[in-house]
Structure formats: C-alpha cells, structure tokens
mmCIF file of C-alpha atoms and ligand atoms in Angstrom:
data_model
loop_
_atom_site.group_PDB
_atom_site.id
_atom_site.type_symbol
_atom_site.label_atom_id
_atom_site.label_comp_id
_atom_site.label_asym_id
_atom_site.label_seq_id
_atom_site.Cartn_x
_atom_site.Cartn_y
_atom_site.Cartn_z
ATOM 1 C CA MET A 31 109.249 130.153 119.605
ATOM 2 C CA GLN A 32 108.965 127.176 118.122
ATOM 3 C CA LYS A 33 108.745 128.760 114.630
ATOM 4 C CA GLU A 34 112.223 129.847 114.929
ATOM 5 C CA LEU A 35 112.976 126.681 115.761
ATOM 6 C CA ALA A 36 111.905 124.785 113.322
ATOM 7 C CA PRO A 37 113.941 125.134 109.199
ATOM 8 C CA ALA A 38 110.680 126.642 106.972
ATOM 9 C CA TYR A 39 110.438 123.102 105.294
ATOM 10 C CA LEU A 40 109.304 121.431 109.079
ATOM 11 C CA LYS A 41 106.594 123.918 108.491
ATOM 12 C CA GLU A 42 104.487 122.965 105.535
ATOM 13 C CA LEU A 43 105.055 119.152 106.720
ATOM 14 C CA LYS A 44 101.768 116.911 106.874
ATOM 15 C CA VAL A 45 102.359 114.150 109.319
ATOM 16 C CA TYR A 46 101.990 110.811 108.300
ATOM 17 C CA GLN A 47 98.576 108.650 108.504
ATOM 18 C CA ALA A 48 98.544 104.987 108.870
ATOM 19 C CA GLY A 49 95.022 102.826 109.044
ATOM 20 C CA LYS A 50 92.761 103.252 111.400
ATOM 21 C CA PRO A 51 92.982 101.334 114.272
ATOM 22 C CA ILE A 52 90.712 98.924 115.593
ATOM 23 C CA ASP A 53 90.268 99.810 118.847
ATOM 24 C CA GLU A 54 89.938 103.462 117.913
ATOM 25 C CA VAL A 55 86.253 102.702 115.555
ATOM 26 C CA ALA A 56 85.444 99.905 118.483
ATOM 27 C CA ARG A 57 85.706 102.607 120.167
ATOM 28 C CA GLU A 58 84.157 105.882 118.048
ATOM 29 C CA ARG A 59 81.398 103.256 116.250
ATOM 30 C CA GLY A 60 80.700 101.079 119.574
ATOM 31 C CA LEU A 61 81.093 97.651 117.574
ATOM 32 C CA THR A 62 82.466 94.675 118.843
ATOM 33 C CA LYS A 63 83.048 92.630 115.331
ATOM 34 C CA ILE A 64 86.176 94.086 113.451
ATOM 35 C CA SER A 65 88.092 93.316 110.439
ATOM 36 C CA LYS A 66 91.055 95.908 109.781
ATOM 37 C CA LEU A 67 91.720 96.485 105.558
ATOM 38 C CA ALA A 68 93.348 99.056 105.648
ATOM 39 C CA SER A 69 97.361 98.808 106.438
ATOM 40 C CA ASN A 70 98.248 95.976 103.642
ATOM 41 C CA GLU A 71 99.240 93.047 107.491
ATOM 42 C CA ASN A 72 99.447 89.458 107.456
ATOM 43 C CA PRO A 73 96.019 88.923 108.109
ATOM 44 C CA LEU A 74 97.513 84.848 109.370
ATOM 45 C CA GLY A 75 99.501 87.049 112.401
ATOM 46 C CA PRO A 76 102.935 86.000 112.473
ATOM 47 C CA SER A 77 104.718 83.346 112.220
ATOM 48 C CA PRO A 78 103.766 80.549 115.917
ATOM 49 C CA TYR A 79 108.611 80.360 115.580
ATOM 50 C CA ALA A 80 108.501 83.877 115.815
ATOM 51 C CA ILE A 81 106.299 84.580 118.442
ATOM 52 C CA ARG A 82 108.320 81.844 119.832
ATOM 53 C CA GLU A 83 111.463 83.611 119.315
ATOM 54 C CA MET A 84 109.659 86.634 121.059
ATOM 55 C CA THR A 85 109.033 85.742 124.098
ATOM 56 C CA ARG A 86 112.163 83.954 124.935
ATOM 57 C CA GLY A 87 113.220 87.597 124.719
ATOM 58 C CA LEU A 88 111.104 89.045 126.999
ATOM 59 C CA TRP A 89 113.254 86.935 129.945
ATOM 60 C CA ASP A 90 115.914 89.596 129.012
ATOM 61 C CA LEU A 91 113.960 93.210 128.010
ATOM 62 C CA HIS A 92 115.756 95.027 131.234
ATOM 63 C CA ARG A 93 119.556 94.179 128.622
ATOM 64 C CA TYR A 94 120.086 96.198 125.888
ATOM 65 C CA PRO A 95 119.613 94.520 122.408
ATOM 66 C CA ASP A 96 122.450 92.743 120.715
ATOM 67 C CA MET A 97 123.710 96.479 118.406
ATOM 68 C CA HIS A 98 125.177 94.486 115.451
ATOM 69 C CA ALA A 99 121.894 92.377 115.571
ATOM 70 C CA TYR A 100 124.403 89.659 114.686
ATOM 71 C CA GLN A 101 122.096 86.812 114.968
ATOM 72 C CA LEU A 102 119.618 88.458 112.344
ATOM 73 C CA LYS A 103 122.496 89.261 109.755
ATOM 74 C CA SER A 104 124.097 86.324 109.965
ATOM 75 C CA LYS A 105 120.165 84.431 109.084
ATOM 76 C CA LEU A 106 120.347 87.080 106.384
ATOM 77 C CA ALA A 107 123.336 86.996 104.583
ATOM 78 C CA GLU A 108 123.420 83.080 104.376
ATOM 79 C CA ILE A 109 119.740 83.290 103.051
ATOM 80 C CA TYR A 110 121.159 86.164 100.815
ATOM 81 C CA ASN A 111 124.477 84.880 100.491
ATOM 82 C CA LEU A 112 125.732 88.144 101.045
ATOM 83 C CA LYS A 113 128.218 90.010 103.828
ATOM 84 C CA LEU A 114 127.488 91.224 106.761
ATOM 85 C CA GLU A 115 128.750 94.419 105.536
ATOM 86 C CA ASN A 116 125.959 95.010 102.732
ATOM 87 C CA ILE A 117 123.111 94.409 105.166
ATOM 88 C CA ILE A 118 121.550 97.171 107.383
ATOM 89 C CA LEU A 119 118.519 96.685 109.530
ATOM 90 C CA GLY A 120 116.765 99.556 111.174
ATOM 91 C CA ASN A 121 112.900 99.803 113.125
ATOM 92 C CA GLY A 122 110.736 99.258 109.561
ATOM 93 C CA SER A 123 112.274 99.567 106.361
ATOM 94 C CA GLU A 124 111.357 103.055 107.014
ATOM 95 C CA GLY A 125 113.472 103.226 109.880
ATOM 96 C CA ILE A 126 116.160 102.779 107.499
ATOM 97 C CA MET A 127 114.617 105.178 104.662
ATOM 98 C CA ALA A 128 115.507 108.112 107.717
ATOM 99 C CA TYR A 129 118.681 106.235 107.815
ATOM 100 C CA ILE A 130 118.750 106.784 104.059
ATOM 101 C CA ALA A 131 117.076 110.987 104.127
ATOM 102 C CA ARG A 132 120.101 111.322 107.190
ATOM 103 C CA ALA A 133 122.793 110.197 105.312
ATOM 104 C CA PHE A 134 122.552 111.323 102.332
ATOM 105 C CA LEU A 135 119.912 114.121 101.636
ATOM 106 C CA GLN A 136 120.197 117.594 102.549
ATOM 107 C CA PRO A 137 118.300 120.662 102.253
ATOM 108 C CA GLY A 138 117.527 121.516 98.105
ATOM 109 C CA ASP A 139 118.761 118.013 96.669
ATOM 110 C CA GLU A 140 117.209 116.573 94.917
ATOM 111 C CA VAL A 141 114.810 112.934 94.996
ATOM 112 C CA LEU A 142 113.127 111.879 91.632
ATOM 113 C CA THR A 143 110.046 109.728 91.901
ATOM 114 C CA CYS A 144 106.017 109.104 91.162
ATOM 115 C CA GLU A 145 103.446 110.874 92.322
ATOM 116 C CA ASN A 146 101.511 108.428 93.801
ATOM 117 C CA THR A 147 103.339 106.053 95.406
ATOM 118 C CA PHE A 148 104.485 105.351 99.843
ATOM 119 C CA ILE A 149 103.853 108.664 101.268
ATOM 120 C CA GLY A 150 106.437 107.723 104.058
ATOM 121 C CA PHE A 151 108.917 108.403 101.542
ATOM 122 C CA TYR A 152 107.747 111.256 100.745
ATOM 123 C CA ILE A 153 107.671 112.680 104.266
ATOM 124 C CA LEU A 154 110.784 110.873 105.415
ATOM 125 C CA ALA A 155 112.479 113.220 101.977
ATOM 126 C CA ARG A 156 111.052 116.545 102.894
ATOM 127 C CA SER A 157 111.464 116.675 106.984
ATOM 128 C CA VAL A 158 115.226 116.641 106.193
ATOM 129 C CA GLY A 159 114.603 119.361 103.112
ATOM 130 C CA ALA A 160 115.285 117.287 100.579
ATOM 131 C CA LYS A 161 112.702 118.564 97.470
ATOM 132 C CA LEU A 162 110.401 116.075 95.306
ATOM 133 C CA GLN A 163 110.649 116.043 91.878
ATOM 134 C CA LYS A 164 107.572 112.871 91.024
ATOM 135 C CA VAL A 165 106.667 112.145 87.688
ATOM 136 C CA PRO A 166 103.214 111.163 87.080
ATOM 137 C CA LEU A 167 102.364 107.307 86.941
ATOM 138 C CA THR A 168 101.474 105.881 83.733
ATOM 139 C CA GLU A 169 98.120 105.496 83.006
ATOM 140 C CA ASP A 170 98.053 101.836 84.188
ATOM 141 C CA TYR A 171 99.434 102.839 87.063
ATOM 142 C CA ARG A 172 102.754 101.701 87.489
ATOM 143 C CA PHE A 173 106.551 103.557 86.982
ATOM 144 C CA ASP A 174 106.630 105.489 84.768
ATOM 145 C CA VAL A 175 110.543 103.973 83.773
ATOM 146 C CA LYS A 176 110.573 106.641 80.752
ATOM 147 C CA ALA A 177 109.869 109.818 82.604
ATOM 148 C CA LEU A 178 112.052 109.189 85.544
ATOM 149 C CA ALA A 179 114.936 108.598 83.131
ATOM 150 C CA GLN A 180 114.309 111.598 81.622
ATOM 151 C CA ASN A 181 113.469 113.902 84.200
ATOM 152 C CA ILE A 182 117.373 113.240 85.882
ATOM 153 C CA SER A 183 119.208 115.932 86.344
ATOM 154 C CA GLU A 184 122.574 116.913 87.474
ATOM 155 C CA GLN A 185 120.625 118.159 90.767
ATOM 156 C CA THR A 186 118.799 114.477 90.918
ATOM 157 C CA LYS A 187 120.739 112.593 94.419
ATOM 158 C CA VAL A 188 117.936 110.136 94.886
ATOM 159 C CA ILE A 189 115.910 108.041 93.221
ATOM 160 C CA TYR A 190 112.942 106.457 94.900
ATOM 161 C CA ILE A 191 111.193 103.504 93.374
ATOM 162 C CA ALA A 192 108.884 101.140 95.048
ATOM 163 C CA ASN A 193 108.315 98.451 93.372
ATOM 164 C CA PRO A 194 105.511 97.834 93.865
ATOM 165 C CA ASN A 195 104.070 100.662 94.285
ATOM 166 C CA ASN A 196 101.420 101.046 96.907
ATOM 167 C CA PRO A 197 98.929 102.289 96.681
ATOM 168 C CA THR A 198 98.468 100.394 93.266
ATOM 169 C CA GLY A 199 99.555 97.423 93.049
ATOM 170 C CA THR A 200 101.490 97.465 90.202
ATOM 171 C CA TYR A 201 105.164 96.798 89.260
ATOM 172 C CA ILE A 202 107.291 97.873 87.125
ATOM 173 C CA THR A 203 109.122 94.824 84.323
ATOM 174 C CA LYS A 204 112.471 93.587 83.742
ATOM 175 C CA SER A 205 113.162 95.304 81.422
ATOM 176 C CA GLU A 206 112.172 98.486 82.148
ATOM 177 C CA PHE A 207 114.473 98.460 85.320
ATOM 178 C CA ASP A 208 116.685 97.224 82.938
ATOM 179 C CA TYR A 209 116.310 100.775 80.028
ATOM 180 C CA LEU A 210 116.022 102.865 83.919
ATOM 181 C CA MET A 211 119.680 101.921 84.595
ATOM 182 C CA GLU A 212 120.693 102.760 82.305
ATOM 183 C CA HIS A 213 120.060 106.168 81.957
ATOM 184 C CA VAL A 214 120.782 106.585 85.726
ATOM 185 C CA PRO A 215 124.005 107.758 86.215
ATOM 186 C CA SER A 216 126.464 106.202 88.652
ATOM 187 C CA HIS A 217 126.628 108.693 91.457
ATOM 188 C CA VAL A 218 122.401 109.053 91.271
ATOM 189 C CA LEU A 219 121.603 106.390 94.605
ATOM 190 C CA VAL A 220 118.267 103.706 93.659
ATOM 191 C CA ILE A 221 116.341 102.800 96.157
ATOM 192 C CA LEU A 222 114.429 99.559 95.259
ATOM 193 C CA ASP A 223 111.601 99.721 98.273
ATOM 194 C CA GLU A 224 110.207 95.765 98.384
ATOM 195 C CA ALA A 225 108.602 95.936 101.105
ATOM 196 C CA TYR A 226 105.546 93.074 99.511
ATOM 197 C CA PHE A 227 108.662 91.321 97.327
ATOM 198 C CA GLU A 228 107.443 88.153 98.472
ATOM 199 C CA PHE A 229 104.506 88.593 96.734
ATOM 200 C CA ALA A 230 105.251 89.496 94.232
ATOM 201 C CA VAL A 231 108.690 87.234 93.449
ATOM 202 C CA GLN A 232 105.836 84.600 91.773
ATOM 203 C CA GLN A 233 105.765 86.620 88.563
ATOM 204 C CA GLU A 234 107.895 86.128 86.042
ATOM 205 C CA ASP A 235 109.323 89.445 85.020
ATOM 206 C CA TYR A 236 109.360 91.219 88.453
ATOM 207 C CA PRO A 237 113.230 92.046 88.123
ATOM 208 C CA ASP A 238 114.157 90.592 91.926
ATOM 209 C CA SER A 239 116.758 93.473 93.038
ATOM 210 C CA MET A 240 119.151 90.217 94.561
ATOM 211 C CA ASP A 241 119.398 88.731 90.592
ATOM 212 C CA TYR A 242 121.120 92.544 90.219
ATOM 213 C CA ARG A 243 124.646 93.778 90.755
ATOM 214 C CA TYR A 244 124.768 97.736 91.145
ATOM 215 C CA ASP A 245 126.840 99.859 93.980
ATOM 216 C CA ASN A 246 124.311 102.830 93.590
ATOM 217 C CA VAL A 247 121.409 100.073 93.751
ATOM 218 C CA LEU A 248 120.179 99.749 98.185
ATOM 219 C CA THR A 249 117.514 96.875 98.099
ATOM 220 C CA LEU A 250 114.730 97.596 100.961
ATOM 221 C CA ARG A 251 112.617 94.620 102.417
ATOM 222 C CA THR A 252 111.277 94.704 105.854
ATOM 223 C CA PHE A 253 109.093 91.901 108.262
ATOM 224 C CA SER A 254 105.706 93.932 108.179
ATOM 225 C CA LYS A 255 104.298 92.546 105.568
ATOM 226 C CA ALA A 256 104.249 88.819 104.926
ATOM 227 C CA TYR A 257 106.047 87.846 107.228
ATOM 228 C CA GLY A 258 103.635 89.078 109.703
ATOM 229 C CA LEU A 259 105.262 91.762 112.039
ATOM 230 C CA SER A 260 104.614 94.965 111.061
ATOM 231 C CA GLY A 261 104.467 95.574 115.161
ATOM 232 C CA VAL A 262 107.771 95.228 116.472
ATOM 233 C CA ARG A 263 109.385 97.696 113.388
ATOM 234 C CA VAL A 264 111.790 95.364 111.995
ATOM 235 C CA GLY A 265 112.891 96.018 108.177
ATOM 236 C CA TYR A 266 115.667 95.823 105.776
ATOM 237 C CA GLY A 267 118.144 96.291 103.340
ATOM 238 C CA PHE A 268 120.784 95.637 101.266
ATOM 239 C CA GLY A 269 123.164 97.169 99.579
ATOM 240 C CA HIS A 270 127.124 98.338 98.493
ATOM 241 C CA GLU A 271 129.018 98.166 102.150
ATOM 242 C CA ASP A 272 130.663 101.349 101.698
ATOM 243 C CA LEU A 273 126.175 102.891 101.335
ATOM 244 C CA ILE A 274 126.289 100.710 104.437
ATOM 245 C CA SER A 275 128.514 102.093 106.552
ATOM 246 C CA TYR A 276 127.417 105.363 105.652
ATOM 247 C CA LEU A 277 123.830 104.613 107.240
ATOM 248 C CA THR A 278 124.904 102.255 109.774
ATOM 249 C CA LYS A 279 127.233 106.002 110.799
ATOM 250 C CA VAL A 280 123.727 107.641 111.396
ATOM 251 C CA LYS A 281 121.802 104.960 112.522
ATOM 252 C CA LEU A 282 120.428 105.010 116.136
ATOM 253 C CA PRO A 283 122.599 102.102 117.849
ATOM 254 C CA PHE A 284 119.673 99.413 119.600
ATOM 255 C CA GLU A 285 117.549 99.466 116.200
ATOM 256 C CA PRO A 286 115.300 97.346 116.068
ATOM 257 C CA ASN A 287 114.554 96.492 119.482
ATOM 258 C CA LEU A 288 115.241 93.181 121.189
ATOM 259 C CA VAL A 289 112.174 91.478 120.233
ATOM 260 C CA GLY A 290 111.901 92.669 117.211
ATOM 261 C CA GLN A 291 114.822 91.286 115.935
ATOM 262 C CA LEU A 292 114.198 87.876 117.457
ATOM 263 C CA GLY A 293 111.178 87.804 115.936
ATOM 264 C CA ALA A 294 112.533 88.585 112.675
ATOM 265 C CA VAL A 295 114.559 85.270 112.940
ATOM 266 C CA GLY A 296 111.667 82.936 114.154
ATOM 267 C CA ALA A 297 110.240 84.615 110.903
ATOM 268 C CA LEU A 298 112.888 83.380 108.062
ATOM 269 C CA GLU A 299 112.863 79.663 110.267
ATOM 270 C CA ASP A 300 109.119 79.426 109.158
ATOM 271 C CA GLN A 301 108.756 78.861 105.268
ATOM 272 C CA PRO A 302 105.922 77.359 106.217
ATOM 273 C CA HIS A 303 104.230 79.912 107.101
ATOM 274 C CA LEU A 304 104.704 82.132 104.345
ATOM 275 C CA GLU A 305 103.856 79.862 101.905
ATOM 276 C CA ARG A 306 100.644 80.017 104.265
ATOM 277 C CA THR A 307 100.335 83.534 103.690
ATOM 278 C CA ILE A 308 101.512 84.031 100.093
ATOM 279 C CA LYS A 309 98.281 80.614 99.216
ATOM 280 C CA ASN A 310 95.834 82.529 101.315
ATOM 281 C CA ASN A 311 96.683 85.912 99.770
ATOM 282 C CA THR A 312 96.411 84.408 96.424
ATOM 283 C CA LYS A 313 93.107 82.590 96.512
ATOM 284 C CA ARG A 314 91.941 85.501 97.849
ATOM 285 C CA TYR A 315 92.777 87.735 95.535
ATOM 286 C CA ASN A 316 91.111 86.214 92.893
ATOM 287 C CA GLU A 317 88.061 86.508 94.783
ATOM 288 C CA LEU A 318 88.194 90.259 95.610
ATOM 289 C CA ILE A 319 88.301 91.068 92.356
ATOM 290 C CA ALA A 320 85.675 88.766 91.076
ATOM 291 C CA TYR A 321 83.747 89.991 93.986
ATOM 292 C CA LEU A 322 84.552 93.945 92.715
ATOM 293 C CA GLU A 323 84.515 92.883 88.680
ATOM 294 C CA GLU A 324 80.793 91.156 89.512
ATOM 295 C CA LYS A 325 79.561 95.465 91.136
ATOM 296 C CA ASN A 326 80.571 96.754 88.199
ATOM 297 C CA PHE A 327 84.007 98.061 89.622
ATOM 298 C CA GLN A 328 87.211 97.904 87.891
ATOM 299 C CA PRO A 329 90.062 97.054 90.433
ATOM 300 C CA ILE A 330 94.084 97.641 89.268
ATOM 301 C CA LYS A 331 95.505 94.497 89.504
ATOM 302 C CA SER A 332 98.109 94.184 91.830
ATOM 303 C CA ILE A 333 101.019 91.744 92.571
ATOM 304 C CA THR A 334 100.059 92.619 96.688
ATOM 305 C CA ASN A 335 98.287 91.550 99.419
ATOM 306 C CA PHE A 336 95.811 94.887 98.741
ATOM 307 C CA VAL A 337 93.499 95.812 95.526
ATOM 308 C CA THR A 338 92.495 99.604 94.722
ATOM 309 C CA ILE A 339 89.363 100.980 92.984
ATOM 310 C CA LYS A 340 88.581 103.510 91.820
ATOM 311 C CA THR A 341 85.142 105.178 92.971
ATOM 312 C CA GLY A 342 84.854 108.431 91.034
ATOM 313 C CA SER A 343 85.085 111.209 93.336
ATOM 314 C CA ALA A 344 86.368 112.079 96.627
ATOM 315 C CA GLU A 345 83.435 112.296 97.924
ATOM 316 C CA ALA A 346 82.186 108.674 96.734
ATOM 317 C CA SER A 347 85.610 107.040 98.729
ATOM 318 C CA ASP A 348 84.568 109.234 101.509
ATOM 319 C CA TYR A 349 80.953 107.692 101.975
ATOM 320 C CA LEU A 350 81.943 104.029 101.282
ATOM 321 C CA PHE A 351 84.986 104.567 104.259
ATOM 322 C CA ASP A 352 82.705 106.153 106.683
ATOM 323 C CA LYS A 353 79.510 103.360 105.389
ATOM 324 C CA LEU A 354 81.729 100.407 105.996
ATOM 325 C CA LEU A 355 83.223 101.537 109.344
ATOM 326 C CA ASP A 356 79.552 101.441 110.462
ATOM 327 C CA GLN A 357 79.546 98.052 109.045
ATOM 328 C CA GLY A 358 83.144 97.439 111.696
ATOM 329 C CA VAL A 359 84.858 97.510 108.146
ATOM 330 C CA ILE A 360 87.883 98.941 108.081
ATOM 331 C CA ILE A 361 89.708 100.030 104.161
ATOM 332 C CA ARG A 362 91.591 102.412 103.630
ATOM 333 C CA PRO A 363 91.314 105.959 101.687
ATOM 334 C CA LEU A 364 93.344 107.338 99.758
ATOM 335 C CA LYS A 365 93.206 110.908 99.833
ATOM 336 C CA ALA A 366 97.062 112.030 102.052
ATOM 337 C CA ASN A 367 97.601 109.497 98.350
ATOM 338 C CA GLU A 368 95.811 112.180 96.249
ATOM 339 C CA MET A 369 93.930 109.385 94.742
ATOM 340 C CA ASN A 370 91.218 110.808 96.750
ATOM 341 C CA GLU A 371 89.510 109.320 93.945
ATOM 342 C CA TYR A 372 89.898 105.513 95.231
ATOM 343 C CA ILE A 373 90.853 103.284 97.905
ATOM 344 C CA ARG A 374 92.305 100.378 99.068
ATOM 345 C CA ILE A 375 91.470 97.236 100.590
ATOM 346 C CA SER A 376 94.188 95.324 102.020
ATOM 347 C CA ILE A 377 93.281 91.574 101.893
ATOM 348 C CA GLY A 378 92.152 89.810 104.795
ATOM 349 C CA THR A 379 91.152 85.654 105.678
ATOM 350 C CA LYS A 380 87.961 83.882 104.600
ATOM 351 C CA GLU A 381 86.320 85.283 107.484
ATOM 352 C CA GLU A 382 87.220 89.124 107.201
ATOM 353 C CA MET A 383 86.860 89.237 103.328
ATOM 354 C CA LYS A 384 83.339 87.273 103.634
ATOM 355 C CA HIS A 385 83.008 90.491 106.435
ATOM 356 C CA PHE A 386 84.059 92.688 103.568
ATOM 357 C CA TYR A 387 81.833 90.888 101.006
ATOM 358 C CA GLU A 388 78.716 91.190 103.472
ATOM 359 C CA ALA A 389 79.436 95.362 103.770
ATOM 360 C CA MET A 390 79.417 96.023 100.991
ATOM 361 C CA ASP A 391 75.931 93.634 99.684
ATOM 362 C CA ALA A 392 74.284 96.477 102.983
ATOM 363 C CA VAL A 393 76.056 99.376 100.986
ATOM 364 C CA LEU A 394 75.886 98.992 98.059
ATOM 365 C CA PRO A 395 72.312 100.073 97.204
ATOM 366 C CA GLU A 396 72.767 103.396 98.430
ATOM 367 C CA TYR A 397 76.380 103.796 96.692
ATOM 368 C CA ASP A 398 75.236 103.081 93.753
ATOM 369 C CA LYS A 399 72.266 105.389 93.645
ATOM 370 C CA LYS A 400 73.956 108.236 95.801
ATOM 371 C CA PHE A 401 76.668 108.305 92.829
ATOM 372 C CA GLY A 402 74.351 107.420 89.759
ATOM 373 C CA ARG A 403 75.644 103.427 89.907
ATOM 374 C CA ALA A 404 71.993 101.660 89.526
HETATM 375 C C1 PLP B 51 105.436 100.870 99.780
HETATM 376 C C2 PLP B 51 106.322 100.282 101.307
HETATM 377 N N1 PLP B 51 107.181 100.932 101.804
HETATM 378 C C3 PLP B 51 107.531 100.397 102.778
HETATM 379 C C4 PLP B 51 106.845 100.814 103.495
HETATM 380 C C5 PLP B 51 106.756 100.229 105.833
HETATM 381 O O1 PLP B 51 106.633 99.330 105.829
HETATM 382 P P1 PLP B 51 107.884 98.931 107.710
HETATM 383 O O2 PLP B 51 106.713 98.547 108.209
HETATM 384 O O3 PLP B 51 108.705 98.052 107.052
HETATM 385 O O4 PLP B 51 108.320 100.666 107.985
HETATM 386 C C6 PLP B 51 105.293 100.316 103.476
HETATM 387 C C7 PLP B 51 103.853 100.664 104.639
HETATM 388 O O5 PLP B 51 103.171 99.859 104.059
HETATM 389 C C8 PLP B 51 105.191 100.494 102.223
HETATM 390 O O6 PLP B 51 103.737 100.032 101.965
#
C-alpha cells in the first residue's frame, strides 16, 4: 500500500543522518563524560540574551507565534538594510531549503551542485523528484566554479553552493563567485548557503553575498551555528521580493516557532557573545590544526567551526569513530557525504578539545599500527 502511495523517487531516498546524540552515546557505552564534536554547533551555548528572551516567551506558549515574525524580521532588516519583503524565515535554513524545493522544483527539474556537500540539500531536492547533477569538488576540496559553469544546461533550474562548504570547510573566493555569476543565466536560481558565514567573513577574499545584488541569488543563513540556537530551529534567507513571495506562499505559517523567534532576536542583540564564539573558534582551530599535523594527519584548511581529515579508508574512519566513542568523544564519519575515507571534527571548548586530544592520544598507537602509520 505505502509503495503505491509514494512516488518512485521517494523509494530510493535515504533518511538524513544527524550526529550521534549525547544521550544515546551515554546509554550505549555507559559513559558520563561526553564531548560532542559532531554537528558543528556552538560549544559556548546560546547567548544569555537569547535565553532571557526565550524564557520570557515560555509564558506565552498557549499562543500561536506571530506568523509574520515582525520583531525578528525587523531586526534583520535593520542590520542588513533590507525591506521585510526581502526576508524569509524558516525552521532552520534547512526549513527554507524545503520551501525552495516546494516552490521551485518539480519532478525532473535539474539541480546543479557539487559532490561532497551538505546532504540535507540533496535529500530535499530529491524528495520532490528533482534530478541532482553533481560535479566533483576541486582537488583542494572546493566548489569547482569552472565545472559548474560548464555544466549549466537548458534543464538547470537551481544551482546550490555551500559557501563555506560542509563537510570540507573550504570556500569559493570573490573572483570565483564573479566568474560563476558571469556564466549563470538570469532565470537560474543560485542558492548561496552561508550557514558558517559568521566564521567565514573574517577572510578577505570571502564573497559576502549581501555585498552583491543579484535578483536570482538567494542567501541562506542560520542561528544554528555561530549563534548557538540549533535546538530551536531558526534560519533566514534574503532575496528579491518576488522570490521571497513565492517561498512565503508555500511556507507553513507558524514557522519558526515562538521560542525560536524570540531567541533569535536576543542572539542578534548580543554581539559580545558572537565575538567570544569567534575568538574561541579561532584559538581552538589553530590548536587543532597543530595537533593533527603533529600526529601526521593533513587537515583540510577550513574557515568554519570544523575540520576534516583524511584517514585513508572507510575502515580507518569507522575504527577512529568507534574508538573515540569509547572514550566519550563523538566525531563525524563522512560516509553519508560519500567521503568514506574522511572524518570531521567540530571545534569545541578548551575542555572538550582537551578531551579529544586525550582520547586521540589513547587511540592512536593502536590505530597507527593497524593502519600502517607507525
Ligand atoms: C552547509 C549547511 N547548510 C545548512 C545547514 C542546516 O542548518 P540549519 O540548522 O539552519 O537547518 C547545515 C547544518 O549542518 C550546514 O552545514
């Protein structure tokens, strides 16, 4: 019965795999001290301003949220000098990707992107029957703008770029973005997923999409990463009002929820928390790179809050993941991203990173022997 109900393209679709939850690891392995370095979250937690606003909102939970999210949109409009009509909000940036799929993609439409990027988008595009055309990343693990430009066809409807990319942490530069836009016809929609924007914008040649004005570019950002609000699911998108009006038509009216809207407003008011977050990230990133290089890994240079390394085989990745779990450290194997031979480590607090280094020190002697690195 279910088989007949679902369209053919849903039958092959795999369910998204998230990072392993802390409670699950605690239960399975009988551990109490756990460091989750698996989902690129903010290890410092939410801003106290966000907590204050969300707590206040708890007394109003018998009410529906403001479906126009006036307060949050106004705040974003003020910061980015936009009109409310240029802003869409959703349950995380992934929620907005779902609106994009619903509004603009039909079975058979072609979506052009790269291999080894954010799987959530692949799943959403496939869930409405769109066809993914994926070109390989460059040798240095970056979106290949030349290959993308060469592969634009009559059928291309949407181009998806994660900048910076997850899971590689790499980015396309300003000149590469210019090159790409010179080759994209104006009827093709370009999604610029900037989930790690707040970390990336420190780079001089990083193209902040808000410095450009293209009617066919949609910017996606989130409160889940640098703002530390993954749990309440708030994402935002900026674009031409025509694009936004279509997304608004397919949007569920009360997303994001009441608590999320309030938390996001609080987070935007707490610049010092964001600065602390970036500062911790930069310091821990440098330490992590130094540690990994000392242990003879070659980390992919990242401008985000995570680092990916090559283990060399699927077996080595699984081994490291499993043995680190025994030590209470959750990292991310990248099988679902078709990067079996790699693992990803999110940057944590000083204490969490110490836990990671101690766990690695405990695991590496056997690992090195087993995988011929000794
Ligand atoms: C590149 C990228 N885009 C989007 C998301 C989804 O974020 P959100 O929590 O806003 O849905 C993630 C989360 O890992 C991501 O890495």
